[in-house]
Amino acid sequence: MSDPIENSENIVIEGAYCPLPLEHSEQIVIGHGSGGKMTHDLIQKVFHPYFKNEYLAQGNDFSLIVPDRFDRNKNWVFTTDSHVVTPLFFPGGDIGRLAICGTVNDICVSGGQPLFLTAGFIIEEGLSISVLHKVLASMREAANEAGVSIIAGDTKVVEKGKADQLFITTSGFGLASPLIQLGGQFAKPGDQVIITGTIGDHGIAVLAARGELGFSSDIQSDVAPLNHMVQSLLEVAPHTHVIRDPTRGGLATTLNEIARQSNVGIVIDEINIPVNPTVHSVCELMGFDPLYIANEGKLVIIVPEEEADLALKEVQSTLYGGKAAIIGKIVSEPPKRVLLKTTMGGTRILDMLAGEMLPRIC
Amino acid sequence: MSDPIENSENIVIEGAYCPLPLEHSEQIVIGHGSGGKMTHDLIQKVFHPYFKNEYLAQGNDFSLIVPDRFDRNKNWVFTTDSHVVTPLFFPGGDIGRLAICGTVNDICVSGGQPLFLTAGFIIEEGLSISVLHKVLASMREAANEAGVSIIAGDTKVVEKGKADQLFITTSGFGLASPLIQLGGQFAKPGDQVIITGTIGDHGIAVLAARGELGFSSDIQSDVAPLNHMVQSLLEVAPHTHVIRDPTRGGLATTLNEIARQSNVGIVIDEINIPVNPTVHSVCELMGFDPLYIANEGKLVIIVPEEEADLALKEVQSTLYGGKAAIIGKIVSEPPKRVLLKTTMGGTRILDMLAGEMLPRIC
C-alpha cells in the first residue's frame, strides 16, 4: 500500500501511512473502525486468515453466491453491518434508518434486489422504551420505503455502562439476476465515474448533532435506501461495472478500494464533485476533507463511457439523485492509484483514509 | 399469561408474574434480556407492532420462507443472534464458539441445513488483538465442525467504556426440505418429549468463570453445533414435530413457549431430567433451578410416540447426545401449561422464567 509512485509528475503525496504490525501484543484502537487503511489492515491480517473463502475474497460489501445446485435463475446476495452511531438521533435520520439503509444499500450495489433483513439489538440497561419506539418506527418506515421485510430479530440487554444505549446489527439477503455483473473488480479504463450527489452530508450532520461544531447548522444526513435508484440505473445502463456506497472513509477511500480491486487508476476532478456549501464551510473551519467524510445515501457508479450520459440523466431523475455528476474517469496508469485534479490545477494522489477522523459515524 | 388455572388438582403455582406495562415512560432493565417473560413481553408489545409479518408471526427462533416464485425444491431459513456473554472465555467455550453454534442451532432446529453465516463485530477500544485471534480461531473451528462458511462480516470499534470488550452478532442462512415441517406450533397430544442431555451446564460454567461460585468446579459449557445430530435424528424420525434449543430461560421457558404455540399441555417427570451432579449441587447452594438455566448444546425434541424410541437411540449415538432421555409427554389439558411431576410425587406448574437469573449468559 505504500509503494513508491512511479510516473508521477506534478504529484504531491499525502496521507503518509505507517502500516500497523497487528501483532498479538497490539490493542484495538479507534482507527481500526474507521473504514480506512487500519480497518483494511485489521481485516486482511487478523480476520481473513481465519475465514478465507471465495465469498469473502470477492472484497465487496456484499457476498454473491451462485447457487447452481439450487436455483439457476437467481444469484443470492448476503451482507451484514453493525451500527454504533452516536448520538442515536441526528438531523435527517437516526440509528434505525441507518441500520436499514446501510444494509439495503450494501445489497443493492450488487445489482440485487434486497428482500429480507434480520436485526440484532444490543441494548444498554436504562434505555427509555420511548427511544426504542422511535427507532423501531424509523426502521419500519425505511424498510417500507425500500420494500424489505424484517424476518428475524434478537434482543440482548447489557448492564448500564457496558454498551452505549443501543447498537443494531442488520444482515440482508437479496436476489440478483445472473445477467448483472457488478463489483469493485470490474472497473475498466475509459469508464466514467458518477457520484449521485453532494458528499460529506452524513458525517457532518452527525458531528453537528454531537454539538461538536460549536454552532448550529442546517445540514441533514443523506441516509436513504438507494435500491430503487439502482434498479432505475440498471434499466438504462445495464453494462454498469461498479456501484459502491462511499460510507466510512468517504469517497476517497471507496475510490481507492475500487482502484486496487480493478488494478486501474482513477482520475477525478475536484471542481466537479458536488459539496453542499455548508459542508464545505464546516470542513474548512474544522480542518476536515469532505472526500473522507462518510455518506449514507450516495453511490459511486462506474459505467462504460457510452452509457454514462444516460446513466447520469436517469440517476438525476430519481428521488435521491438530483445532484448527481460525472466526476472523473478510469485510466490504466498509474494502477491502484486515485489522482485528484485540484481546482488549483495541480494533481495529487488521493490515498485511503489512514486513521480515524470521525469515530462512530455509522 | 396470568390466566387462572382450571382443572388444577395438586398443583402449586410458582413464579407469580407482574406483567410490565411497557409504556413509553418505562426503561429497559436487565430482565428484558432474560429470554423469559419480560423478553417475550418486550418483543410482543414493542417490537412486533412495528415489524408484523408472516415470518415473525411463526414465533420460532428461525424464519422459514417458501420461495415459491424462486425455487420449488428448497425452503429458505434465516436467523440472527447477538452475543454479549461475559466473560469472553469460559470452561468449554468462548464467545466465538457461542456465536457460531447459537446461529447454527437456530437454523438446524428448523430441520434445515445451515450453509452461510455473517458476523458483525462490535469491539471496545483497547481489546487485545490476541483475544481477537483466539475468538476468531474458535469461530473457525466451530464453523468447520458445523460445515458452514462465514461469507460476510463487519467490524465497528467504540471508545473504551462504551462496550464490554467484544459483542458478536451472527446471522445464518440455510436450506430446508419442504418435506420436513418442524416448529413450536406442531406439538400433538401423545408426543414424547426428549432432552438430548444434562441441563444447565452452560449457565453454571459461565457463572463459574465469573468467579461467582466462590469455589472451583469442573463444569464445562455444553456449547456445540447440533446440526449433525438433527440430521441423524430426522433420518430415523422424519415425523418429528418440534426441535428447539433451550438457551436463555432454560428448559422450562422453552417448554412453555412450545405449549403456548401448540395450544397443548406438557407434563414432564423431574426424575427423568438429566442433571450433572455438580450443576445440581451448585444450584442447590446458590438457590437456582437448573430448569431455568441456559443450555447451548442441547435440544428439546418432540416426536410422535411411535418414533420416540428410535429417535432417542439415534440421538444417544451422536457426539453430543450420549445422555439423552425421554422426560415427558404432550397432553391436551391443561392447554398452554407445563406441569412438572416432582421427585416428591407432587405436580406443580412450571412457568416461564419471569425476570433474569443470570444476565449475559450468551
XYZ file of C-alpha atoms in Angstrom:
724
model
C 0.000 0.000 0.000
C 2.949 2.306 0.482
C 4.790 1.516 -2.771
C 6.692 4.458 -4.215
C 4.828 6.130 -7.042
C 6.253 5.845 -10.495
C 5.354 8.060 -13.466
C 4.447 10.765 -11.029
C 4.658 14.222 -12.493
C 3.106 17.115 -10.659
C 2.028 14.839 -7.823
C 2.014 15.641 -4.135
C 1.993 12.669 -1.783
C -0.383 12.978 1.134
C -1.520 10.753 3.946
C 1.803 9.078 4.755
C 0.817 5.762 6.277
C 2.564 3.713 8.891
C 1.307 0.154 8.427
C 0.449 -1.397 11.747
C 2.116 -4.704 12.531
C -1.041 -6.007 14.235
C 0.946 -8.360 16.357
C -0.816 -10.305 19.052
C 0.571 -7.826 21.569
C -1.232 -4.897 19.943
C -4.541 -3.457 21.043
C -7.574 -2.374 19.089
C -7.684 1.400 18.687
C -10.482 3.602 17.385
C -8.818 3.832 13.961
C -9.474 0.125 13.403
C -13.119 1.070 12.964
C -12.507 3.939 10.544
C -13.302 2.056 7.370
C -9.931 3.235 6.062
C -6.475 1.691 5.942
C -6.405 0.497 9.537
C -9.723 -1.305 9.101
C -8.467 -2.899 5.889
C -5.305 -3.976 7.705
C -7.264 -5.458 10.587
C -9.495 -7.381 8.207
C -6.673 -8.578 5.967
C -4.240 -9.503 8.714
C -6.474 -10.691 11.538
C -9.901 -11.684 10.207
C -9.235 -13.092 6.734
C -6.640 -15.696 7.739
C -9.360 -17.406 9.770
C -12.269 -17.078 7.378
C -10.668 -17.291 3.933
C -13.198 -18.364 1.337
C -14.197 -17.485 -2.194
C -17.021 -15.237 -0.992
C -15.003 -13.016 1.346
C -12.255 -12.925 -1.295
C -14.645 -11.010 -3.560
C -13.731 -7.934 -1.478
C -17.108 -6.250 -1.935
C -19.567 -5.089 0.706
C -21.771 -7.987 -0.323
C -21.145 -11.667 -0.963
C -22.567 -13.028 -4.162
C -23.404 -16.707 -4.274
C -24.231 -18.603 -7.429
C -26.459 -21.341 -6.071
C -26.089 -23.550 -9.132
C -27.141 -26.649 -7.294
C -30.264 -24.977 -6.005
C -31.552 -22.300 -8.311
C -30.258 -21.392 -11.732
C -32.294 -18.235 -12.224
C -31.124 -16.008 -9.404
C -27.929 -15.379 -7.512
C -28.043 -14.872 -3.759
C -26.606 -11.779 -2.121
C -25.710 -11.513 1.576
C -24.342 -8.679 3.696
C -24.116 -7.539 7.325
C -23.410 -4.273 9.162
C -23.234 -3.339 12.828
C -24.403 0.159 13.705
C -22.983 2.075 16.671
C -23.676 5.684 15.638
C -23.730 8.326 18.358
C -25.973 10.165 19.008
C -28.850 7.830 18.158
C -30.788 10.687 16.536
C -29.283 13.284 14.198
C -30.649 15.729 11.629
C -32.094 13.703 8.772
C -32.012 10.304 10.420
C -31.308 8.006 13.340
C -29.710 4.636 14.083
C -32.858 2.808 12.933
C -32.990 4.381 9.490
C -29.226 3.916 9.225
C -29.412 0.218 10.134
C -31.994 -0.454 7.426
C -30.469 1.740 4.710
C -26.875 0.622 5.309
C -27.791 -2.998 4.719
C -30.261 -2.344 1.904
C -27.570 -0.325 0.124
C -24.888 -2.982 0.540
C -27.250 -5.479 -1.096
C -28.367 -3.215 -3.916
C -24.843 -2.252 -5.008
C -24.571 -5.880 -6.161
C -27.391 -5.128 -8.584
C -29.576 -7.390 -6.459
C -32.994 -6.723 -5.044
C -32.923 -6.649 -1.226
C -35.720 -8.813 0.184
C -35.177 -9.853 3.786
C -33.378 -8.305 6.745
C -32.580 -9.625 10.209
C -31.862 -7.301 13.133
C -29.919 -7.938 16.356
C -30.375 -5.349 19.118
C -27.872 -4.845 21.934
C -29.496 -2.548 24.465
C -27.944 -0.820 27.469
C -29.951 -1.160 30.662
C -31.809 2.084 31.336
C -32.623 2.922 27.717
C -36.021 4.542 27.565
C -38.690 2.441 25.889
C -39.791 5.601 24.071
C -36.382 5.764 22.376
C -36.841 2.182 21.257
C -40.302 3.016 19.871
C -38.890 5.923 17.864
C -36.055 3.823 16.467
C -38.366 0.941 15.547
C -40.850 3.307 13.859
C -37.980 4.736 11.848
C -36.808 1.236 10.892
C -40.301 0.344 9.744
C -40.555 3.478 7.625
C -37.194 2.876 5.955
C -37.971 -0.824 5.426
C -41.300 0.072 3.832
C -39.646 2.607 1.565
C -37.049 0.048 0.491
C -39.632 -2.722 0.210
C -37.870 -5.171 2.543
C -39.208 -7.305 5.408
C -37.512 -7.799 8.767
C -37.915 -11.520 9.232
C -35.831 -12.390 12.297
C -34.583 -10.487 15.303
C -32.794 -10.849 18.602
C -32.597 -8.671 21.702
C -29.841 -8.649 24.299
C -29.599 -6.335 27.292
C -26.306 -5.455 28.992
C -25.710 -3.622 32.267
C -25.533 0.154 32.426
C -22.081 1.282 31.308
C -21.426 -1.869 29.248
C -22.804 -0.509 25.961
C -23.765 2.938 24.673
C -27.590 2.994 24.654
C -28.261 0.906 21.561
C -26.334 -0.988 18.890
C -28.135 -2.582 15.940
C -26.663 -5.223 13.638
C -28.637 -5.830 10.468
C -27.999 -8.557 7.918
C -29.528 -8.627 4.498
C -30.452 -11.116 1.819
C -31.337 -10.351 -1.764
C -31.618 -11.876 -5.198
C -29.674 -10.770 -8.245
C -30.063 -11.580 -11.888
C -27.113 -13.629 -13.171
C -27.082 -11.258 -16.164
C -25.904 -8.369 -13.995
C -22.239 -8.478 -13.022
C -21.231 -5.685 -10.665
C -18.269 -5.411 -8.324
C -15.240 -3.376 -7.369
C -13.118 -5.601 -9.602
C -14.858 -4.688 -12.873
C -13.772 -1.032 -13.494
C -12.181 -0.633 -16.960
C -10.051 2.173 -18.431
C -12.335 4.581 -20.251
C -15.220 4.150 -17.801
C -16.791 7.278 -16.353
C -17.181 7.876 -12.605
C -20.502 9.232 -11.323
C -21.262 10.403 -7.784
C -25.000 10.555 -7.122
C -24.970 13.815 -5.106
C -23.217 16.013 -2.562
C -20.593 14.335 -0.376
C -19.973 14.529 3.359
C -23.517 15.394 4.474
C -23.970 12.408 6.791
C -20.701 12.793 8.677
C -21.139 16.500 9.209
C -24.791 16.113 10.273
C -23.758 13.590 12.962
C -20.942 15.865 14.074
C -23.423 18.730 14.350
C -25.768 16.564 16.417
C -22.916 15.912 18.852
C -22.634 19.659 19.400
C -19.032 19.498 18.224
C -19.351 22.255 15.660
C -19.886 24.978 18.230
C -22.608 26.493 16.084
C -25.884 25.318 14.619
C -26.131 24.248 11.000
C -28.829 23.199 8.578
C -27.011 20.104 7.339
C -29.112 16.961 7.094
C -27.784 13.429 6.853
C -28.363 11.897 3.424
C -29.199 8.458 4.901
C -31.575 6.803 2.408
C -32.344 3.465 0.771
C -30.882 3.501 -2.728
C -32.262 0.271 -4.168
C -34.875 1.998 -6.324
C -32.174 4.280 -7.756
C -30.024 1.266 -8.632
C -32.898 -0.528 -10.341
C -33.662 2.560 -12.454
C -29.995 2.956 -13.307
C -29.554 -0.644 -14.427
C -32.508 -0.370 -16.794
C -30.777 2.324 -18.850
C -27.167 1.324 -18.156
C -27.151 -2.468 -17.897
C -23.397 -2.617 -18.509
C -22.549 -0.629 -15.381
C -19.322 -2.052 -13.943
C -19.217 -0.888 -10.325
C -21.661 0.525 -7.810
C -20.471 1.203 -4.269
C -21.700 3.388 -1.421
C -18.944 5.643 -0.046
C -19.689 5.287 3.671
C -16.931 5.126 6.342
C -13.725 6.522 4.847
C -15.695 8.620 2.354
C -15.415 8.963 -1.407
C -11.593 8.912 -1.378
C -11.412 5.564 0.415
C -14.085 3.971 -1.782
C -12.306 5.053 -4.976
C -9.051 3.644 -3.625
C -10.693 0.298 -2.883
C -12.010 0.136 -6.442
C -8.657 1.184 -7.978
C -6.955 -1.651 -6.110
C -9.583 -4.276 -6.810
C -9.662 -3.474 -10.546
C -5.923 -2.701 -10.844
C -6.680 0.620 -12.557
C -6.077 4.305 -11.923
C -8.917 6.734 -11.223
C -8.654 10.435 -12.034
C -11.260 12.747 -10.573
C -11.816 16.472 -10.980
C -12.266 18.273 -7.674
C -14.271 21.004 -9.366
C -16.979 18.556 -10.454
C -17.535 16.942 -7.047
C -20.782 18.260 -5.553
C -20.360 19.543 -2.000
C -23.073 21.269 0.000
C -21.733 24.823 0.694
C -22.349 24.439 4.448
C -20.445 21.136 4.492
C -17.655 22.880 2.591
C -17.518 25.706 5.161
C -17.631 23.369 8.155
C -14.841 21.252 6.679
C -12.659 24.307 6.073
C -13.302 25.509 9.603
C -12.671 22.137 11.280
C -9.808 21.013 9.067
C -11.727 18.107 7.520
C -11.659 16.990 3.918
C -15.165 16.175 2.574
C -13.558 13.490 0.403
C -13.025 11.438 3.560
C -16.360 12.129 5.266
C -18.975 9.359 5.434
C -22.075 9.327 3.224
C -25.116 7.131 3.786
C -27.244 7.960 0.760
C -24.787 8.266 -2.098
C -23.380 5.920 -4.684
C -20.219 5.863 -6.740
C -21.195 4.471 -10.148
C -18.595 3.387 -12.691
C -20.064 2.926 -16.112
C -18.795 2.492 -19.699
C -18.476 5.838 -21.491
C -21.263 5.024 -23.959
C -23.819 4.553 -21.185
C -22.590 7.375 -18.933
C -24.870 10.185 -20.107
C -27.997 8.050 -19.984
C -26.985 6.751 -16.561
C -26.417 10.268 -15.237
C -29.754 11.532 -16.556
C -31.595 8.549 -15.076
C -29.975 8.922 -11.655
C -30.737 12.658 -11.675
C -34.408 11.843 -12.212
C -34.599 9.721 -9.040
C -35.589 10.876 -5.551
C -32.075 10.919 -4.096
C -30.048 11.624 -7.248
C -30.905 15.214 -8.201
C -27.345 16.475 -7.801
C -25.564 13.550 -9.449
C -22.491 14.435 -11.505
C -19.775 12.823 -13.587
C -16.610 13.458 -11.575
C -13.861 11.555 -13.345
C -12.744 8.541 -15.296
C -10.882 5.265 -15.083
C -7.350 5.174 -16.559
C -4.818 2.393 -16.936
C -1.875 4.257 -15.337
C -0.894 4.543 -12.557
C -2.640 1.355 -11.449
C -4.154 1.162 -7.947
C -3.947 4.927 -7.529
C -6.542 7.677 -7.284
C -5.480 11.083 -8.616
C -7.308 14.291 -7.808
C -7.103 17.212 -10.213
C -7.439 20.102 -7.818
C -9.328 23.310 -8.507
C -5.895 24.989 -8.418
C -4.774 22.996 -11.471
C -2.460 20.586 -9.657
C -2.778 16.827 -9.347
C -2.343 14.959 -6.115
C -2.596 11.387 -5.036
C -5.708 10.755 -3.018
C -4.961 7.987 -0.556
C -7.269 5.936 1.643
C -8.236 7.343 4.994
C -5.339 6.381 7.264
C -6.555 6.684 10.860
C -9.925 7.839 12.085
C -11.453 11.256 11.563
C -14.952 10.850 12.957
C -15.494 7.727 15.048
C -18.926 6.118 15.401
C -20.422 7.826 12.406
C -22.487 4.748 11.452
C -50.196 -15.271 30.560
C -51.591 -14.945 34.078
C -54.958 -16.651 33.485
C -56.249 -18.590 36.486
C -55.622 -22.286 36.183
C -58.617 -24.524 35.777
C -58.694 -28.260 36.420
C -55.802 -27.863 38.749
C -55.582 -30.561 41.343
C -52.464 -30.987 43.402
C -50.866 -28.006 41.704
C -48.644 -25.392 43.285
C -48.415 -22.074 41.478
C -44.924 -20.643 41.264
C -43.289 -17.681 39.587
C -46.066 -15.122 40.118
C -45.632 -12.687 37.307
C -46.315 -8.983 37.206
C -46.769 -8.103 33.555
C -44.908 -4.934 32.703
C -46.939 -2.202 31.068
C -44.004 -1.277 28.796
C -45.253 2.247 28.437
C -43.141 4.765 26.639
C -42.110 6.117 30.030
C -40.543 2.820 31.064
C -36.897 1.922 30.831
C -35.147 -1.210 29.656
C -33.994 -3.350 32.572
C -31.735 -6.389 32.595
C -34.737 -8.727 32.747
C -35.752 -7.665 29.247
C -32.784 -9.670 28.008
C -33.548 -12.792 30.041
C -35.191 -14.761 27.269
C -38.123 -15.252 29.636
C -41.424 -13.465 30.140
C -40.042 -9.957 30.130
C -38.248 -10.570 26.829
C -41.445 -12.035 25.367
C -43.352 -9.000 26.586
C -40.819 -6.605 25.098
C -40.932 -8.378 21.768
C -44.711 -8.706 21.666
C -45.521 -5.212 22.882
C -42.700 -3.109 21.491
C -41.026 -4.873 18.561
C -43.807 -6.815 16.861
C -46.217 -3.920 16.326
C -43.607 -2.355 14.050
C -42.425 -5.429 12.202
C -45.517 -7.601 11.973
C -45.243 -10.076 9.104
C -45.991 -13.708 8.408
C -42.390 -14.718 9.084
C -42.039 -13.189 12.552
C -45.530 -14.459 13.354
C -44.173 -18.024 13.108
C -42.776 -17.451 16.610
C -39.785 -19.731 16.140
C -36.090 -18.942 16.500
C -35.859 -19.168 12.726
C -37.920 -17.762 9.886
C -38.911 -20.215 7.217
C -39.539 -18.865 3.756
C -41.152 -20.827 0.974
C -39.639 -19.164 -2.068
C -42.259 -20.493 -4.469
C -41.520 -17.873 -7.056
C -37.819 -18.641 -6.976
C -37.075 -22.225 -6.080
C -39.550 -25.024 -5.554
C -37.143 -27.595 -4.173
C -35.880 -25.955 -1.020
C -37.206 -23.639 1.647
C -35.010 -20.864 2.976
C -34.261 -20.491 6.674
C -32.975 -17.300 8.309
C -31.997 -16.434 11.863
C -29.920 -13.935 13.859
C -28.443 -13.737 17.355
C -26.386 -11.122 19.173
C -23.834 -12.451 21.653
C -22.779 -10.450 24.712
C -21.554 -13.216 27.033
C -19.222 -12.273 29.856
C -16.520 -13.352 30.376
C -15.454 -13.906 26.760
C -13.799 -17.218 27.679
C -15.307 -19.844 29.964
C -14.766 -23.564 30.605
C -15.776 -25.424 27.463
C -16.121 -22.432 25.153
C -15.935 -18.750 24.388
C -17.940 -16.028 22.664
C -16.676 -17.153 19.245
C -17.831 -20.750 19.568
C -21.085 -19.483 21.068
C -21.705 -17.061 18.172
C -21.294 -19.831 15.595
C -23.167 -22.566 17.481
C -26.067 -20.340 18.569
C -26.856 -19.430 14.987
C -26.149 -22.876 13.527
C -28.501 -24.367 16.111
C -31.291 -21.872 15.424
C -31.110 -22.834 11.741
C -30.920 -26.575 12.295
C -33.943 -26.733 14.620
C -35.965 -25.876 11.505
C -34.734 -29.152 10.022
C -32.684 -27.081 7.596
C -29.044 -27.395 6.752
C -27.113 -24.294 7.837
C -24.898 -23.065 4.990
C -23.817 -19.456 5.354
C -23.191 -17.154 8.304
C -22.470 -13.436 8.532
C -20.744 -11.892 11.551
C -20.823 -8.309 12.862
C -18.175 -7.436 15.465
C -18.529 -4.532 17.893
C -15.156 -4.097 19.579
C -14.256 -1.933 22.563
C -11.143 0.157 22.078
C -8.253 -1.431 23.945
C -9.195 -5.052 23.269
C -6.055 -7.091 22.807
C -5.506 -8.368 19.278
C -4.519 -11.701 20.822
C -8.038 -12.014 22.274
C -9.453 -11.395 18.817
C -7.156 -14.088 17.362
C -8.333 -16.619 19.945
C -12.002 -15.814 19.332
C -11.612 -15.997 15.555
C -9.734 -19.304 15.762
C -12.554 -20.661 17.884
C -15.153 -19.400 15.394
C -13.291 -21.085 12.561
C -13.123 -24.381 14.442
C -16.841 -24.336 15.254
C -17.737 -23.290 11.701
C -15.638 -26.127 10.300
C -17.262 -28.611 12.637
C -20.716 -27.424 11.617
C -19.759 -27.209 7.938
C -20.772 -23.566 7.460
C -18.958 -20.672 5.761
C -18.721 -17.134 7.107
C -19.401 -15.131 3.982
C -19.766 -11.519 5.133
C -18.543 -9.543 8.104
C -18.384 -6.081 9.584
C -16.205 -4.510 12.265
C -17.022 -1.484 14.370
C -14.889 -0.042 17.153
C -16.310 2.033 20.026
C -14.475 4.050 22.666
C -13.261 2.477 25.891
C -16.192 2.182 28.301
C -18.822 2.202 25.523
C -18.986 -1.590 25.083
C -17.731 -4.580 27.067
C -14.717 -5.908 25.143
C -16.482 -7.665 22.293
C -20.023 -8.309 21.045
C -20.648 -10.577 18.052
C -23.889 -10.726 16.064
C -24.171 -13.685 13.729
C -26.905 -14.272 11.172
C -27.495 -17.549 9.433
C -28.976 -18.875 6.241
C -29.876 -22.448 5.490
C -31.927 -24.642 3.207
C -34.671 -26.996 4.327
C -36.508 -29.717 2.520
C -40.191 -28.818 2.022
C -40.968 -32.360 3.220
C -39.802 -31.544 6.754
C -42.206 -29.465 8.811
C -40.863 -28.505 12.214
C -41.887 -25.725 14.566
C -43.105 -24.893 18.052
C -46.680 -24.957 16.742
C -46.676 -28.653 15.755
C -46.649 -30.495 19.122
C -49.559 -33.000 19.395
C -51.056 -34.800 22.402
C -49.391 -38.195 22.742
C -45.992 -36.945 21.502
C -42.961 -37.760 23.622
C -40.523 -35.108 24.873
C -36.793 -35.822 24.613
C -33.967 -33.741 26.083
C -30.629 -34.532 24.464
C -28.514 -34.385 27.637
C -27.841 -32.770 31.007
C -29.346 -29.326 31.560
C -27.843 -26.147 32.972
C -24.185 -26.840 32.171
C -23.638 -23.704 30.082
C -25.095 -21.245 32.558
C -23.247 -22.696 35.520
C -19.945 -22.867 33.592
C -20.215 -19.151 32.743
C -21.088 -18.358 36.347
C -18.041 -20.310 37.486
C -15.850 -18.392 35.028
C -17.054 -15.151 36.622
C -15.747 -16.364 39.947
C -19.234 -16.042 41.382
C -19.384 -19.548 42.814
C -16.724 -18.877 45.418
C -15.186 -22.278 44.690
C -13.745 -24.029 41.667
C -15.792 -26.556 39.729
C -15.254 -28.932 36.845
C -18.375 -27.881 34.949
C -17.900 -27.322 31.223
C -20.251 -25.397 28.972
C -22.072 -27.660 26.531
C -21.819 -25.140 23.670
C -21.784 -27.190 20.452
C -23.136 -27.213 16.907
C -26.082 -29.590 16.789
C -26.816 -29.724 13.061
C -25.292 -33.165 12.573
C -27.407 -34.507 15.463
C -30.559 -33.084 13.890
C -29.781 -34.595 10.502
C -29.239 -38.032 12.086
C -32.435 -37.687 14.077
C -34.557 -36.757 11.077
C -33.356 -39.805 9.168
C -34.879 -42.155 11.742
C -37.709 -39.914 12.960
C -38.855 -37.938 9.926
C -42.172 -37.095 11.580
C -40.563 -35.183 14.453
C -42.836 -32.255 15.321
C -40.676 -29.811 17.270
C -36.966 -29.255 17.817
C -35.869 -26.285 19.891
C -32.690 -25.400 21.778
C -33.395 -24.422 25.392
C -30.997 -21.462 25.667
C -31.859 -18.278 27.645
C -34.675 -19.075 30.051
C -33.701 -22.760 30.103
C -35.764 -25.892 29.555
C -38.773 -24.555 31.496
C -39.119 -21.459 29.314
C -38.674 -23.406 26.070
C -41.361 -25.923 27.053
C -43.715 -23.054 27.930
C -43.141 -21.449 24.541
C -43.999 -24.715 22.814
C -47.081 -25.323 24.996
C -48.415 -21.900 24.040
C -47.583 -22.119 20.353
C -49.177 -25.572 20.010
C -52.007 -24.925 22.489
C -51.185 -28.128 24.383
C -50.112 -29.138 27.849
C -46.706 -30.663 28.576
C -46.092 -32.976 31.516
C -42.520 -33.759 32.448
C -41.026 -36.026 35.085
C -38.358 -34.345 37.177
C -36.747 -37.670 37.927
C -36.005 -38.315 34.259
C -34.331 -34.968 33.549
C -30.567 -35.450 33.329
C -28.632 -33.011 35.512
C -24.886 -33.112 36.055
C -24.394 -33.756 39.806
C -22.098 -30.726 40.146
C -24.697 -28.496 38.444
C -27.271 -29.930 40.820
C -25.122 -29.107 43.859
C -24.265 -25.606 42.659
C -27.929 -24.891 42.002
C -28.937 -26.076 45.468
C -26.213 -23.962 47.009
C -26.968 -20.815 45.016
C -30.746 -21.128 45.001
C -31.010 -21.664 41.239
C -33.290 -24.058 39.425
C -31.499 -25.952 36.617
C -34.779 -25.922 34.683
C -34.249 -22.195 34.104
C -30.512 -22.260 33.399
C -29.293 -21.703 29.827
C -28.008 -24.527 27.635
C -26.058 -24.057 24.411
C -25.640 -27.622 23.220
C -28.948 -29.281 23.984
C -32.198 -29.817 22.134
C -35.765 -30.399 23.179
C -37.227 -32.856 20.662
C -40.939 -33.555 20.465
C -41.720 -36.626 18.444
C -44.718 -38.928 17.824
C -44.756 -41.846 20.248
C -44.124 -44.421 17.514
C -40.829 -42.785 16.530
C -39.689 -41.861 20.056
C -37.562 -44.910 20.874
C -35.758 -44.860 17.538
C -35.217 -41.101 17.898
C -33.798 -41.483 21.403
C -31.431 -44.267 20.377
C -30.215 -42.301 17.363
C -29.589 -39.137 19.394
C -27.755 -41.158 22.046
C -25.400 -42.444 19.343
C -24.317 -38.923 18.323
C -21.347 -36.949 19.659
C -23.363 -34.613 21.883
C -26.361 -36.809 22.690
C -24.972 -39.571 24.919
C -27.157 -38.638 27.884
C -30.384 -38.027 26.005
C -33.577 -39.082 27.781
C -37.324 -39.114 27.325
C -38.569 -36.716 30.005
C -42.282 -36.335 29.399
C -45.185 -36.134 27.021
C -47.640 -33.797 25.358
C -51.214 -33.759 26.723
C -54.332 -31.920 25.671
C -55.221 -30.495 29.104
C -54.448 -28.017 30.580
C -53.548 -26.227 27.346
C -50.623 -23.774 27.323
C -49.307 -25.146 30.606
C -46.224 -27.103 31.587
C -46.601 -29.428 34.548
C -43.681 -30.891 36.450
C -44.104 -34.162 38.307
C -41.623 -33.692 41.121
C -39.438 -36.400 42.588
C -41.555 -35.950 45.740
C -44.655 -37.126 43.878
C -46.361 -33.744 43.588
C -47.199 -31.812 40.459
C -46.503 -28.158 40.004
C -46.927 -25.684 37.207
C -43.649 -24.786 35.616
C -43.903 -21.226 34.377
C -41.632 -19.248 32.084
C -38.653 -17.503 33.594
C -40.083 -14.229 34.904
C -37.176 -11.852 35.443
C -33.485 -12.516 34.967
C -31.406 -15.049 36.842
C -28.077 -14.919 35.069
C -27.616 -11.918 32.793
C -25.268 -12.027 29.779
C -25.058 -15.783 29.633
C -24.938 -15.804 25.823
